[in-house]
Tab-separated table of C-alpha atoms in Angstrom:
chain	number	residue	atom	x	y	z
A	293	MET	CA	-9.930	20.552	10.278
A	294	GLU	CA	-7.306	22.315	12.302
A	295	ASN	CA	-5.090	19.440	13.404
A	296	PHE	CA	-5.549	17.304	10.306
A	297	ILE	CA	-2.378	15.673	9.003
A	298	HIS	CA	-2.491	14.659	5.360
A	299	TYR	CA	-0.954	11.317	4.429
A	300	ASN	CA	-0.438	10.052	0.899
A	301	ARG	CA	-1.884	6.573	0.587
A	302	GLU	CA	-0.931	3.993	-2.001
A	303	ILE	CA	-2.806	0.848	-2.936
A	304	VAL	CA	-0.843	-2.230	-4.030
A	305	GLY	CA	-2.949	-4.878	-5.748
A	306	PRO	CA	-5.921	-3.244	-7.472
A	307	GLY	CA	-8.391	-6.097	-7.017
A	308	TRP	CA	-11.999	-6.009	-5.844
A	309	ILE	CA	-11.243	-5.337	-2.150
A	310	ALA	CA	-8.956	-2.466	-3.157
A	311	HIS	CA	-11.940	-0.807	-4.861
A	312	ASP	CA	-13.805	-0.846	-1.545
A	313	MET	CA	-10.838	0.734	0.240
A	314	ALA	CA	-10.329	3.370	-2.465
A	315	ASN	CA	-14.023	4.288	-2.391
A	316	ALA	CA	-13.962	4.559	1.419
A	317	LEU	CA	-10.863	6.786	1.367
A	318	ILE	CA	-12.360	8.972	-1.352
A	319	GLN	CA	-15.663	9.217	0.518
A	320	GLU	CA	-13.803	10.273	3.680
A	321	ASP	CA	-12.065	12.952	1.595
A	322	VAL	CA	-8.549	11.647	2.237
A	323	GLY	CA	-8.116	10.120	-1.206
A	324	VAL	CA	-5.579	7.763	-2.720
A	325	TYR	CA	-2.249	9.088	-3.977
A	326	GLY	CA	-1.344	6.174	-6.231
A	327	VAL	CA	-1.794	2.572	-7.241
A	328	ALA	CA	0.719	-0.156	-8.083
A	329	SER	CA	0.363	-3.570	-9.629
A	330	GLY	CA	2.471	-6.242	-11.236
A	331	HIS	CA	0.403	-5.538	-14.353
A	332	TYR	CA	0.497	-1.911	-15.428
A	333	SER	CA	-2.771	-2.264	-17.351
A	334	SER	CA	-4.569	-3.300	-14.139
A	335	ALA	CA	-3.146	-0.350	-12.217
A	336	LYS	CA	-4.000	2.044	-15.059
A	337	LYS	CA	-7.594	0.805	-15.256
A	338	PHE	CA	-7.975	1.067	-11.481
A	339	SER	CA	-6.561	4.612	-11.494
A	340	GLU	CA	-9.065	5.666	-14.146
A	341	GLU	CA	-12.002	4.091	-12.293
A	342	CYS	CA	-11.035	5.738	-8.986
A	343	SER	CA	-9.515	9.005	-10.330
A	344	ILE	CA	-6.074	8.225	-8.916
A	345	LYS	CA	-3.313	10.426	-10.286
A	346	HIS	CA	-0.177	8.299	-9.839
A	347	VAL	CA	0.195	4.864	-11.421
A	348	TYR	CA	3.182	2.579	-10.925
A	349	GLU	CA	4.085	-0.458	-12.975
A	350	ASN	CA	5.063	-2.396	-9.857
A	351	TYR	CA	5.356	-1.855	-6.154
A	352	GLN	CA	9.137	-1.533	-6.259
A	353	ALA	CA	8.757	1.565	-8.457
A	354	MET	CA	6.134	2.929	-6.081
A	355	PHE	CA	8.400	2.520	-3.037
A	356	LYS	CA	10.924	4.865	-4.658
A	357	ASP	CA	8.383	7.716	-4.476
A	358	GLY	CA	9.261	9.653	-1.332
A	359	ASN	CA	5.800	11.239	-1.268
A	360	ILE	CA	4.059	8.019	-0.228
A	361	ASP	CA	3.402	7.605	3.488
A	362	ILE	CA	1.085	4.599	3.811
A	363	VAL	CA	0.833	1.448	1.715
A	364	TYR	CA	-2.425	-0.500	1.678
A	365	ASN	CA	-1.497	-4.047	0.693
A	366	ALA	CA	-4.458	-5.667	-1.052
A	367	THR	CA	-2.486	-8.398	-2.790
A	368	PRO	CA	-3.041	-12.121	-2.195
A	369	HIS	CA	-1.778	-13.087	1.252
A	370	ASN	CA	1.076	-15.232	-0.089
A	371	SER	CA	2.775	-12.020	-1.292
A	372	HIS	CA	2.145	-9.940	1.853
A	373	TYR	CA	5.492	-10.689	3.500
A	374	GLU	CA	7.604	-9.611	0.540
A	375	ILE	CA	5.622	-6.406	-0.009
A	376	MET	CA	5.333	-5.560	3.685
A	377	LYS	CA	9.043	-6.046	4.309
A	378	ASP	CA	9.997	-4.017	1.242
A	379	ALA	CA	7.623	-1.213	2.271
A	380	LEU	CA	9.084	-1.116	5.781
A	381	LEU	CA	12.616	-1.070	4.407
A	382	HIS	CA	11.556	2.012	2.389
A	383	ASN	CA	10.192	3.693	5.541
A	384	LYS	CA	6.535	3.299	4.567
A	385	HIS	CA	3.713	2.558	6.962
A	386	VAL	CA	1.807	-0.596	6.000
A	387	PHE	CA	-1.814	-1.635	6.289
A	388	SER	CA	-2.207	-5.241	5.213
A	389	GLU	CA	-5.654	-6.785	4.940
A	390	LYS	CA	-6.881	-10.356	5.465
A	391	ALA	CA	-4.219	-12.816	6.618
A	392	ILE	CA	-1.371	-10.441	7.325
A	393	ILE	CA	1.382	-13.049	6.768
A	394	ILE	CA	1.359	-16.828	6.483
A	395	ASN	CA	4.483	-17.550	8.534
A	396	SER	CA	4.801	-16.228	12.105
A	397	ASP	CA	8.600	-15.884	11.742
A	398	GLU	CA	8.050	-13.547	8.776
A	399	LEU	CA	5.595	-11.494	10.817
A	400	GLU	CA	8.065	-11.251	13.699
A	401	GLU	CA	10.752	-10.047	11.282
A	402	CYS	CA	8.451	-7.306	9.964
A	403	VAL	CA	7.418	-6.268	13.479
A	404	GLU	CA	11.076	-5.951	14.490
A	405	LEU	CA	12.118	-3.739	11.528
A	406	PRO	CA	10.631	-0.498	12.927
A	407	LYS	CA	12.146	-1.270	16.326
A	408	LYS	CA	15.548	-1.257	14.632
A	409	GLY	CA	14.951	2.249	13.324
A	410	ILE	CA	13.810	1.143	9.894
């Protein structure tokens, strides 16, 4: 692939839907760079099941890794805003599944962050 740009993808929230995403990314040969969870044991188990090299104890630790380009947010929707905003503030791209955010004001705030150069 001549014009292929490689992006490092991170999964936050290693639940059942995250397994589907990890398997799809692995099948497409783009892989998953790392996984983060509020429970290190969950992230570690997920990393072993999906052969993911980098494991973070929480998403805040993951955001400090400058090698991560895209965050797939597979956490429950009531935590999407906090994680999405934090990811954007750390200059990460965000893919958030299911209900993106509960409150439209929170969504507007997250949409405006990149427009402000963040």
